[in-house]
PDB file of C-alpha atoms in Angstrom:
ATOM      1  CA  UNK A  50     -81.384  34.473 -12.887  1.00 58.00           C
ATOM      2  CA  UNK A  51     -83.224  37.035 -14.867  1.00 81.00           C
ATOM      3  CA  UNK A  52     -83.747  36.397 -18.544  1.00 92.00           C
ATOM      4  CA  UNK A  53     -82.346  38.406 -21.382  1.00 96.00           C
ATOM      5  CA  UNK A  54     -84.909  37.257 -24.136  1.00 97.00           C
ATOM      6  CA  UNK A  55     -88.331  36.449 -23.063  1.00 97.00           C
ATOM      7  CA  UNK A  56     -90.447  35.277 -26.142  1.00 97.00           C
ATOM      8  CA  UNK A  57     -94.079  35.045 -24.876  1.00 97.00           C
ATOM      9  CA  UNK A  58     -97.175  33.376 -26.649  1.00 97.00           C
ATOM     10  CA  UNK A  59     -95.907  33.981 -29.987  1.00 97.00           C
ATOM     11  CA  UNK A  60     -98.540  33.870 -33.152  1.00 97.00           C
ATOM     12  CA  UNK A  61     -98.334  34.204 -36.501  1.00 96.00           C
ATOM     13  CA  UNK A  62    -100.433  33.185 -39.604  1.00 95.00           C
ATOM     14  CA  UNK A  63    -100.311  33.153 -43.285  1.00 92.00           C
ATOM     15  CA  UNK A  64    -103.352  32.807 -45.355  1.00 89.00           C
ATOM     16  CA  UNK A  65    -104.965  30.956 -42.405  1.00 86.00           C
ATOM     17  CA  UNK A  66    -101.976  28.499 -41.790  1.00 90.00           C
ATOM     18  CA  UNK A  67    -100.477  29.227 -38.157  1.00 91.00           C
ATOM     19  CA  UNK A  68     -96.867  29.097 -39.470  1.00 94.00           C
ATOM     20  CA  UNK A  69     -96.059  30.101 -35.511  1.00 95.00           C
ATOM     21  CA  UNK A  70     -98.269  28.942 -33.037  1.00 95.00           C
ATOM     22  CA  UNK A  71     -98.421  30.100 -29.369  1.00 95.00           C
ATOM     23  CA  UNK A  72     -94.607  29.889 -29.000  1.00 96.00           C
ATOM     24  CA  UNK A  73     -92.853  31.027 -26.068  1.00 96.00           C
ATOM     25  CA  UNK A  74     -89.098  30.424 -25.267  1.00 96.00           C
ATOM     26  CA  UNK A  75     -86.744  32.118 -22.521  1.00 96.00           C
ATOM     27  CA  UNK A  76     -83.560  32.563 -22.669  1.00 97.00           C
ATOM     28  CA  UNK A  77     -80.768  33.698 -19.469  1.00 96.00           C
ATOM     29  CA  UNK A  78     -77.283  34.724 -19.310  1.00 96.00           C
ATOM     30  CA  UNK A  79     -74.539  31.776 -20.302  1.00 96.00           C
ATOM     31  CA  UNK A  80     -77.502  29.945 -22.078  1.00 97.00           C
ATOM     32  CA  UNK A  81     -76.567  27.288 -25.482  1.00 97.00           C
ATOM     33  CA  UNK A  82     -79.824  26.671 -27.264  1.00 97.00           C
ATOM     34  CA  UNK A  83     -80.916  24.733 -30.110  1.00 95.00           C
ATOM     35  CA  UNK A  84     -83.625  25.276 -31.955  1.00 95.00           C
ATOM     36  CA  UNK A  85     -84.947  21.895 -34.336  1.00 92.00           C
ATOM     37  CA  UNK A  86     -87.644  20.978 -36.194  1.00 90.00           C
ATOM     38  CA  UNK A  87     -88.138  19.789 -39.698  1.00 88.00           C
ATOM     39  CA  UNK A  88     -88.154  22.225 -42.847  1.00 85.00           C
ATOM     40  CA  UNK A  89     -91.401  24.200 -42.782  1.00 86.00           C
ATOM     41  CA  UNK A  90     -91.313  23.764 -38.807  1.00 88.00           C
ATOM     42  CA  UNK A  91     -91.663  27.505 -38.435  1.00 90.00           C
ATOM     43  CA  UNK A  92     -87.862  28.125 -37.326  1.00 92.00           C
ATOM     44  CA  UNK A  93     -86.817  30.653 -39.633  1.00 89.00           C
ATOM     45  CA  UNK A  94     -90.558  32.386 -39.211  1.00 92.00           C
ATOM     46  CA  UNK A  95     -90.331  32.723 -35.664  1.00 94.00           C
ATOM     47  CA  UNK A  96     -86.772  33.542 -35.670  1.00 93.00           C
ATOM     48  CA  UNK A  97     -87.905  36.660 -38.058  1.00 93.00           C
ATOM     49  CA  UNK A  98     -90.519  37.569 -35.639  1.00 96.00           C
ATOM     50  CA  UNK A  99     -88.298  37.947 -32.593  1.00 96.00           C
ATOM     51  CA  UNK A 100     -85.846  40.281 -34.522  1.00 95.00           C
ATOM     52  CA  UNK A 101     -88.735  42.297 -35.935  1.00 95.00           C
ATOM     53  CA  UNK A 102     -88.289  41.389 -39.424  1.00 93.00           C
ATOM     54  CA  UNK A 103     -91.902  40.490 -38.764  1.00 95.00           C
ATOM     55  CA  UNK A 104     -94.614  41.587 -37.229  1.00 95.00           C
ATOM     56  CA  UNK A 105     -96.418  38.422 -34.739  1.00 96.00           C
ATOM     57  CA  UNK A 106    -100.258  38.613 -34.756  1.00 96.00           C
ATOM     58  CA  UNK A 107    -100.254  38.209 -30.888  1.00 96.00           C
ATOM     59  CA  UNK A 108     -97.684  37.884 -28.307  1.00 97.00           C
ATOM     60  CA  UNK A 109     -94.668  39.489 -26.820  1.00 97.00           C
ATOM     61  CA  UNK A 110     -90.405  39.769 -27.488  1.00 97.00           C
ATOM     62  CA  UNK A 111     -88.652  40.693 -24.038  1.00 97.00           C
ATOM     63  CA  UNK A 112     -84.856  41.882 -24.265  1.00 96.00           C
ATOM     64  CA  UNK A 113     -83.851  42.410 -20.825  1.00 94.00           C
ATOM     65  CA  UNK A 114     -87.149  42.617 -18.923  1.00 94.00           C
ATOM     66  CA  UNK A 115     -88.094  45.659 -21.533  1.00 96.00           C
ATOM     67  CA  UNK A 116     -91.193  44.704 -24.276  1.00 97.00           C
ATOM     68  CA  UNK A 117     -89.248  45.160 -27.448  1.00 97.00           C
ATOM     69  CA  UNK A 118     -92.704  43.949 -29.455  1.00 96.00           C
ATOM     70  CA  UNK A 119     -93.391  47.364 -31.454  1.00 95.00           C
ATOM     71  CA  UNK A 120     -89.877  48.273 -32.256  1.00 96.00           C
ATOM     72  CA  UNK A 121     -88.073  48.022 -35.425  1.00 95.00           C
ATOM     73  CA  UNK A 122     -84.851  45.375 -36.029  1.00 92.00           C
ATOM     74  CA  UNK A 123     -82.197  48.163 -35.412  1.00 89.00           C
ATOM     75  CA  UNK A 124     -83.655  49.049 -32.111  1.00 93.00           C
ATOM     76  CA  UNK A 125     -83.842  45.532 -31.303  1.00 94.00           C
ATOM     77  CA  UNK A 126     -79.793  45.342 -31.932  1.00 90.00           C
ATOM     78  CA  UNK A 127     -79.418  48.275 -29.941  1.00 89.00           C
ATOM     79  CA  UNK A 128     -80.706  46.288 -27.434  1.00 93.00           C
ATOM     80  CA  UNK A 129     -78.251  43.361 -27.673  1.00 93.00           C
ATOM     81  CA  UNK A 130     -80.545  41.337 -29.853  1.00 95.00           C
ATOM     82  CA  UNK A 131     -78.145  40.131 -33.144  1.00 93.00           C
ATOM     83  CA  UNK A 132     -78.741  37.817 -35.840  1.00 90.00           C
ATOM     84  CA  UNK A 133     -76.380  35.606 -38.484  1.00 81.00           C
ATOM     85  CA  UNK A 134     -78.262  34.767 -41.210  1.00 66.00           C
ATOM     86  CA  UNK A 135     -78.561  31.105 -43.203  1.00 56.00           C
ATOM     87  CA  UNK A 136     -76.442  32.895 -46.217  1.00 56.00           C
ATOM     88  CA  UNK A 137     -73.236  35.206 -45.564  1.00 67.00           C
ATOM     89  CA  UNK A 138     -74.587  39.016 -46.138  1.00 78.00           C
ATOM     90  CA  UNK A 139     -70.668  40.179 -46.556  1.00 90.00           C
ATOM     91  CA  UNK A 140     -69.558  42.493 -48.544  1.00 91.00           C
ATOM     92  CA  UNK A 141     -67.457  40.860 -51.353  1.00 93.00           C
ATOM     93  CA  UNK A 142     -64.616  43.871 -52.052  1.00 94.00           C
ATOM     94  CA  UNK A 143     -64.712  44.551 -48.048  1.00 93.00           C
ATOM     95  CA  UNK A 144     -61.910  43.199 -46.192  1.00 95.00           C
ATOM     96  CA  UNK A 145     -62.626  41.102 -42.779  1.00 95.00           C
ATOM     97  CA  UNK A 146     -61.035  44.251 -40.866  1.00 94.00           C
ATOM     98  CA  UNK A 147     -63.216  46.459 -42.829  1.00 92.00           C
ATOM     99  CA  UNK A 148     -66.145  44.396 -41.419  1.00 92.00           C
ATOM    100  CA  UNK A 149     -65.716  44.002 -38.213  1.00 93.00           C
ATOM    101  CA  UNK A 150     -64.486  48.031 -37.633  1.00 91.00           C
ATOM    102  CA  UNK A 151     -67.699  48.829 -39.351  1.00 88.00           C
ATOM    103  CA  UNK A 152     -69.308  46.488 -36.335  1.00 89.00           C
ATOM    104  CA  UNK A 153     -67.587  48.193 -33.848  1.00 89.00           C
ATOM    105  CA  UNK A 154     -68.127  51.965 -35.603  1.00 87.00           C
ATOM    106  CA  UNK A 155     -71.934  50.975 -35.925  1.00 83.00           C
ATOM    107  CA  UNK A 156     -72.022  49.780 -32.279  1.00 83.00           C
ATOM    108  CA  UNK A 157     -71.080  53.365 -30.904  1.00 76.00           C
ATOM    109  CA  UNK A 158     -72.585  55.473 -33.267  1.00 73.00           C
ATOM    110  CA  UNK A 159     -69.643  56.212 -35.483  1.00 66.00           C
ATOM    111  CA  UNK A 160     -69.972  54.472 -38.131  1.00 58.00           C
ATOM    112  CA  UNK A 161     -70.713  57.443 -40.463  1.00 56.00           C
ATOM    113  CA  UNK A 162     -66.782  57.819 -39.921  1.00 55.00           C
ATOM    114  CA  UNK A 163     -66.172  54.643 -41.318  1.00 53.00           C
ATOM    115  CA  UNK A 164     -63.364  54.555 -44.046  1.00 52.00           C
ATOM    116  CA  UNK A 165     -60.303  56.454 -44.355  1.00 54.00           C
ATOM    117  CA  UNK A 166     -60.692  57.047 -40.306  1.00 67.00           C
ATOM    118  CA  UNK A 167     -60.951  53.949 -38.796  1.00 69.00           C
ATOM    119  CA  UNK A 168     -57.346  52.748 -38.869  1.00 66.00           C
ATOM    120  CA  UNK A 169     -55.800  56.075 -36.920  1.00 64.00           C
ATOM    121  CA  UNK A 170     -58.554  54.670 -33.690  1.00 75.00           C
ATOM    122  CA  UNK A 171     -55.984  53.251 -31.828  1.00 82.00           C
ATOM    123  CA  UNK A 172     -58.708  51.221 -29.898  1.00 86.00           C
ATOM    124  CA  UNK A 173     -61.142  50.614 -32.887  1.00 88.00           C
ATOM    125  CA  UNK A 174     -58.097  48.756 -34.060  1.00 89.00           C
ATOM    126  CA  UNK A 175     -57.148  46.927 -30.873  1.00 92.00           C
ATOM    127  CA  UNK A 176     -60.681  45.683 -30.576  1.00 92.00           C
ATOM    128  CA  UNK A 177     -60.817  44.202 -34.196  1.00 93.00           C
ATOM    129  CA  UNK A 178     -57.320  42.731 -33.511  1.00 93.00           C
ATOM    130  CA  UNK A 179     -58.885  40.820 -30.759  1.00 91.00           C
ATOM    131  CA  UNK A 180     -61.647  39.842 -32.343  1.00 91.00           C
ATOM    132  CA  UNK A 181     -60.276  38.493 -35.637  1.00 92.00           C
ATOM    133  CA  UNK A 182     -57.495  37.036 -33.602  1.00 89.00           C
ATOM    134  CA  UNK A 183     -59.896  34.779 -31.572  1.00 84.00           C
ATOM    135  CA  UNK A 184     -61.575  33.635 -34.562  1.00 85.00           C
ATOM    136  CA  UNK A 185     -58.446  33.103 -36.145  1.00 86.00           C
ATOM    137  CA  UNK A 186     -58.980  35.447 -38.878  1.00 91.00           C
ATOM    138  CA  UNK A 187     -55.548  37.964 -38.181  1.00 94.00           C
ATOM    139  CA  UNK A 188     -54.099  36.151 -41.558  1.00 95.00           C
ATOM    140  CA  UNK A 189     -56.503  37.056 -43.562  1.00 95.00           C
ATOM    141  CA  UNK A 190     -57.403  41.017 -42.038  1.00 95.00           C
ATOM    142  CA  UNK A 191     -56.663  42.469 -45.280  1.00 95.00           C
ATOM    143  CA  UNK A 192     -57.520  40.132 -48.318  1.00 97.00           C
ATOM    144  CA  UNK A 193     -61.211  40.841 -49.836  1.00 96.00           C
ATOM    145  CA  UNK A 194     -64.342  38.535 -48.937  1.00 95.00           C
ATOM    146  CA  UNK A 195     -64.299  37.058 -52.216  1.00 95.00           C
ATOM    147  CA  UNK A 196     -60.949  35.443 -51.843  1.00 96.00           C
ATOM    148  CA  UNK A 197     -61.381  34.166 -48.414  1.00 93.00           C
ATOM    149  CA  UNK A 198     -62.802  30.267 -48.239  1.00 89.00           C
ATOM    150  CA  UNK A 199     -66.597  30.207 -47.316  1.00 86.00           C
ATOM    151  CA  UNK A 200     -66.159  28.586 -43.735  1.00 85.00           C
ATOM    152  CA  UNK A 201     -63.786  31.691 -43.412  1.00 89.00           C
ATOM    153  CA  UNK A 202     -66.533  33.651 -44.427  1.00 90.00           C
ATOM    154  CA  UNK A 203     -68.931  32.209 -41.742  1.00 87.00           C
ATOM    155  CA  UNK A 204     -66.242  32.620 -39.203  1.00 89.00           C
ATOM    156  CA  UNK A 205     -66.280  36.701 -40.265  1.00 92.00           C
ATOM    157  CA  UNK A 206     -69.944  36.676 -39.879  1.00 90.00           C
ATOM    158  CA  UNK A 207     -69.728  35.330 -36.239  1.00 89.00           C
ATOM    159  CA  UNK A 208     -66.805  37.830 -35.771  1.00 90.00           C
ATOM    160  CA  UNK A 209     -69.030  40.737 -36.860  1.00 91.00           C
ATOM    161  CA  UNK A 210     -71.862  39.627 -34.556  1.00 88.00           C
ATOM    162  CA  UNK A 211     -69.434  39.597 -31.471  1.00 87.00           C
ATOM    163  CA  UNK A 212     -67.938  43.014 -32.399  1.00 89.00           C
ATOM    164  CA  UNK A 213     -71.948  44.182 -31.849  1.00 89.00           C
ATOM    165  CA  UNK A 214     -71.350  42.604 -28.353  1.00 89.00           C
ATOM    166  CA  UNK A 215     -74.570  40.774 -28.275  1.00 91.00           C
ATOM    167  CA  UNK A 216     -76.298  39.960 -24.933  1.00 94.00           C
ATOM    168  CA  UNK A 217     -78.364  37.544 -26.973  1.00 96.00           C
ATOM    169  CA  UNK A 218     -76.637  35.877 -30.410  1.00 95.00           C
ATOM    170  CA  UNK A 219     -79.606  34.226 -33.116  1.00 94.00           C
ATOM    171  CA  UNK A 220     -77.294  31.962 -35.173  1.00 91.00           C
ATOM    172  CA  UNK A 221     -79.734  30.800 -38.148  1.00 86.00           C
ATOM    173  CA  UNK A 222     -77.334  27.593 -39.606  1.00 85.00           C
ATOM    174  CA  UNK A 223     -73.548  28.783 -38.888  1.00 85.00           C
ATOM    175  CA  UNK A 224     -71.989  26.042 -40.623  1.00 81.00           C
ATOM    176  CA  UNK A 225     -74.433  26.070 -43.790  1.00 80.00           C
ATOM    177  CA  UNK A 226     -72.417  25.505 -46.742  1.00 80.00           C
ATOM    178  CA  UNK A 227     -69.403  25.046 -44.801  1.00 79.00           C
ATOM    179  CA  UNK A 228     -67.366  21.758 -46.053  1.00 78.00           C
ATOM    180  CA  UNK A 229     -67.468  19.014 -43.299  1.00 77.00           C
ATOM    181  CA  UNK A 230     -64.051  18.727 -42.965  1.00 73.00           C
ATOM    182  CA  UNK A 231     -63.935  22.607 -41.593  1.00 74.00           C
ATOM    183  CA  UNK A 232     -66.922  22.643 -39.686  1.00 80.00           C
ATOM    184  CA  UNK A 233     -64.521  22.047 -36.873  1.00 81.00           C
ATOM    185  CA  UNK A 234     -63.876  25.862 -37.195  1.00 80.00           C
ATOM    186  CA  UNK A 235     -67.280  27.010 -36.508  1.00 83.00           C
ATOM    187  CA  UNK A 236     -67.239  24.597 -33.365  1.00 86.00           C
ATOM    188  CA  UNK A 237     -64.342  26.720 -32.010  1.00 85.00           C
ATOM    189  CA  UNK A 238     -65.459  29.695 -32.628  1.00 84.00           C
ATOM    190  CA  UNK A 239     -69.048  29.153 -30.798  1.00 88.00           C
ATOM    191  CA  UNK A 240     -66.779  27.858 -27.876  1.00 88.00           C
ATOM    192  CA  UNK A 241     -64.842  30.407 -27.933  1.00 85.00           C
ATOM    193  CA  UNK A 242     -68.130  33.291 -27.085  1.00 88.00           C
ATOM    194  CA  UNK A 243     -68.591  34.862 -24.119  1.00 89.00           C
ATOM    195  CA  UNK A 244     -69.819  32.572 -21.793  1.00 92.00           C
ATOM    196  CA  UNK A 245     -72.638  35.194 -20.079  1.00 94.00           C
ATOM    197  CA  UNK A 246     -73.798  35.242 -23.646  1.00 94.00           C
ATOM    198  CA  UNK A 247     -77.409  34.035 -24.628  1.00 96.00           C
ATOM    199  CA  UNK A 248     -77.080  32.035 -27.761  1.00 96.00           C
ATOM    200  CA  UNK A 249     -79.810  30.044 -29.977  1.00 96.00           C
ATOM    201  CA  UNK A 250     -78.674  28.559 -32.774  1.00 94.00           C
ATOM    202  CA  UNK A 251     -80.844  26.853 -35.594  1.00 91.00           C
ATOM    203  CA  UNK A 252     -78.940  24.159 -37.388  1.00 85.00           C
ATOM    204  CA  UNK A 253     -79.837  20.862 -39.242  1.00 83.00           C
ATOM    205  CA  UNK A 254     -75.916  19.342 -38.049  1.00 83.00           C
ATOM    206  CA  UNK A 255     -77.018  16.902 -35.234  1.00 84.00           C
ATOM    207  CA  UNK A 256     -73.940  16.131 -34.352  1.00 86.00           C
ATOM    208  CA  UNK A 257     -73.058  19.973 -34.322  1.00 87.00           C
ATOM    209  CA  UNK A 258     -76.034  20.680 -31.778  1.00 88.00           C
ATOM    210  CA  UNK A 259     -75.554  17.843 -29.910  1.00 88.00           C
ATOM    211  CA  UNK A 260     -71.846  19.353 -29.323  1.00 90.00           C
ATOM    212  CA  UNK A 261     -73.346  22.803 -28.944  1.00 92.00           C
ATOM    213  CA  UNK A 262     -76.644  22.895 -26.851  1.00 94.00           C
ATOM    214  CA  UNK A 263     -77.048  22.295 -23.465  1.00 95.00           C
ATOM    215  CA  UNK A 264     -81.261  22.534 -24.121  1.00 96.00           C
ATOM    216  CA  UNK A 265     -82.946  21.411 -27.163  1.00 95.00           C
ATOM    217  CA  UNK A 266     -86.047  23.244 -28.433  1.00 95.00           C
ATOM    218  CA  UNK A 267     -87.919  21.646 -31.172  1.00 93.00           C
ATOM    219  CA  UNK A 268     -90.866  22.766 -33.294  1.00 93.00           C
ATOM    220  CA  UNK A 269     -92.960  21.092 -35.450  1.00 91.00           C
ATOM    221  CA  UNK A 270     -96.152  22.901 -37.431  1.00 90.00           C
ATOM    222  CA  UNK A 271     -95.380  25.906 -35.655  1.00 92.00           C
ATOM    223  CA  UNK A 272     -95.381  24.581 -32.333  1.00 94.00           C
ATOM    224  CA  UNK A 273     -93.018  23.366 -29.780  1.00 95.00           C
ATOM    225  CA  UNK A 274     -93.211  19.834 -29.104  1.00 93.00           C
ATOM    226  CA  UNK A 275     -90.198  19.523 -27.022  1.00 94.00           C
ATOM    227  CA  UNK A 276     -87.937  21.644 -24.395  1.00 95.00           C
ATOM    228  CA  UNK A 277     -85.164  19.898 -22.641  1.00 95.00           C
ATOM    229  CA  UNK A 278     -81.670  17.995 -22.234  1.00 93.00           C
ATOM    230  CA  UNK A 279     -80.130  16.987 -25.551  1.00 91.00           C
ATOM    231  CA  UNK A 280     -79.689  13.567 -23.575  1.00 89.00           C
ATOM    232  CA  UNK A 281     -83.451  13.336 -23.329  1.00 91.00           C
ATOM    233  CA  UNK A 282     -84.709  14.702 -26.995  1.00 89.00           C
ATOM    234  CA  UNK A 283     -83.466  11.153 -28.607  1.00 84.00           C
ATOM    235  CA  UNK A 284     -85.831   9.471 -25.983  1.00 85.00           C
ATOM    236  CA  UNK A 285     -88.832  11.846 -26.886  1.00 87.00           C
ATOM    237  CA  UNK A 286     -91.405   9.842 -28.704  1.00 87.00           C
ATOM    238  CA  UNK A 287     -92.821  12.938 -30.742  1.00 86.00           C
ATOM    239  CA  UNK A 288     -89.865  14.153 -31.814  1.00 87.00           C
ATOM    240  CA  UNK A 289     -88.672  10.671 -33.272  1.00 83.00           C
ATOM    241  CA  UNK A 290     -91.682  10.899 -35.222  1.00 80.00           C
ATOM    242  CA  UNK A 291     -91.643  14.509 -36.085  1.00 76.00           C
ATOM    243  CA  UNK A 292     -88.134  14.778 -36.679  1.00 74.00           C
ATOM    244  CA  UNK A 293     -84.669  12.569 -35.531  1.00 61.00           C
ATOM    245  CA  UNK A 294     -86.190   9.808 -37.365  1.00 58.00           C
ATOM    246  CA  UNK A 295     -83.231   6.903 -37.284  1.00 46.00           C
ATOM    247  CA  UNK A 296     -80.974   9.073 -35.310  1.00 49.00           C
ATOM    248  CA  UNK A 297     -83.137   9.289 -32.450  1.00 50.00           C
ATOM    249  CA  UNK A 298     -83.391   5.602 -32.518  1.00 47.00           C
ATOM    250  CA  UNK A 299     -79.643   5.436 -32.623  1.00 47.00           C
ATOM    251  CA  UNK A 300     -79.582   7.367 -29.463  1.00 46.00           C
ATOM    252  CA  UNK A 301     -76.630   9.250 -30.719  1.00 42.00           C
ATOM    253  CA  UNK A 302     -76.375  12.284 -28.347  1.00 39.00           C
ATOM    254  CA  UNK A 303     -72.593  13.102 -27.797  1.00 33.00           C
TER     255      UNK A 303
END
């Protein structure tokens, strides 16, 4: 099976430090990814380099067989390439329908039409009914950002990024800030994605990646140290050390 993101030999230094060194990472159709490591691992670094937020000093990003290396981030989306970010980017006096019509508006080049149009497109509408339906969101369609919970919130980013219709989904911490008790929310909503879509999340939520991933990636310094079954990563002697600390030892992979 082909891949749709192809990350190859991936560099990038600061002041002399390799913050990213010779990564490479593939990614196919129907894939559930984790990516690991300890703070200062390089995560969020290299997950800025393969949108094009920054520029790698060597190496190539591959979206669909096509070097994507040179372009800029909104060509990259254009490409299926889309990102959630570690803190919501929402517009406070927006309304979840607002956002995710502006998703769909942006996807086909409309969204210059945005308000006072989008509600007479009979299937702009239909589409963000889905959408905010599946992510259980239909309730609250109409109230502003700012009133919504913040695990709602996250739930409206992961909405927005499926009404881009992603072929590969970059998920830096979905259920960051999100109370315990509703991370159960995010859970469904990740289950609930298209299953031919590529998806790499970043989270520090063990148990939440051990639900999620069906491959663990894990960097430390900049580099990877590990690439396999979540089943295996608690055995991994490096990664105990670099990383899982006591809950590699507990072997608790569920």
């Amino acid at each position: 099976m082909s891949a749709l993101l192809d990350v190859i030999h991936l560099k990038k230094s600061f002041g002399g430090l390799a913050v990213t060194n010779d990564v490479s990472l593939s990614l196919a159709p129907g894939d559930r990814v984790a990516l690991i490591g300890p703070n200062g691992a390089g995560k969020t670094t290299f997950v800025n380099l393969v949108t094009g937020n920054l520029k790698p000093d060597q190496g190539r990003v591959l979206i669909g067989g096509e070097d994507v290396s040179a372009m800029k981030p909104a060509e990259r989306v254009k490409r299926g390439l889309i990102r959630s970010f570690q803190v919501t980017r929402l517009f406070q006096d927006m309304t979840p329908e607002e956002h995710v019509a502006m998703a769909v508006l942006q996807r086909d080049g409309r969204s210059g039409r945005m308000f006072g149009h989008y509600a007479g497109k009979r299937q702009v509408m239909e589409e963000v009914g889905s959408i905010l339906d599946l992510l259980g969101l239909s309730a609250l369609a109409h109230l502003k950002v700012r009133e919504i919970a913040y695990g709602q919130q996250r739930l409206l980013e992961i909405a927005v990024a499926m009404a881009l219709r992603p072929k590969v989904l970059l998920l830096d911490e979905p259920a960051a800030g999100v109370p315990h008790s509703e991370t159960t929310r995010i859970e469904k909503a990740l289950d609930m994605l298209p299953a031919e879509l590529a998806v790499l999340m970043i989270d520090h939520d063990m148990d939440l990646v051990f639900r999620f991933a069906k491959r663990v990636v894990v960097l430390a310094a900049g580099t990877v140290i590990f690439d396999g079954s979540p089943q295996a990563v608690t055995a991994d002697q490096r990664v105990r050390e670099a990383y899982l600390g006591s809950y590699g030892h507990a072997g608790s992979a569920a």
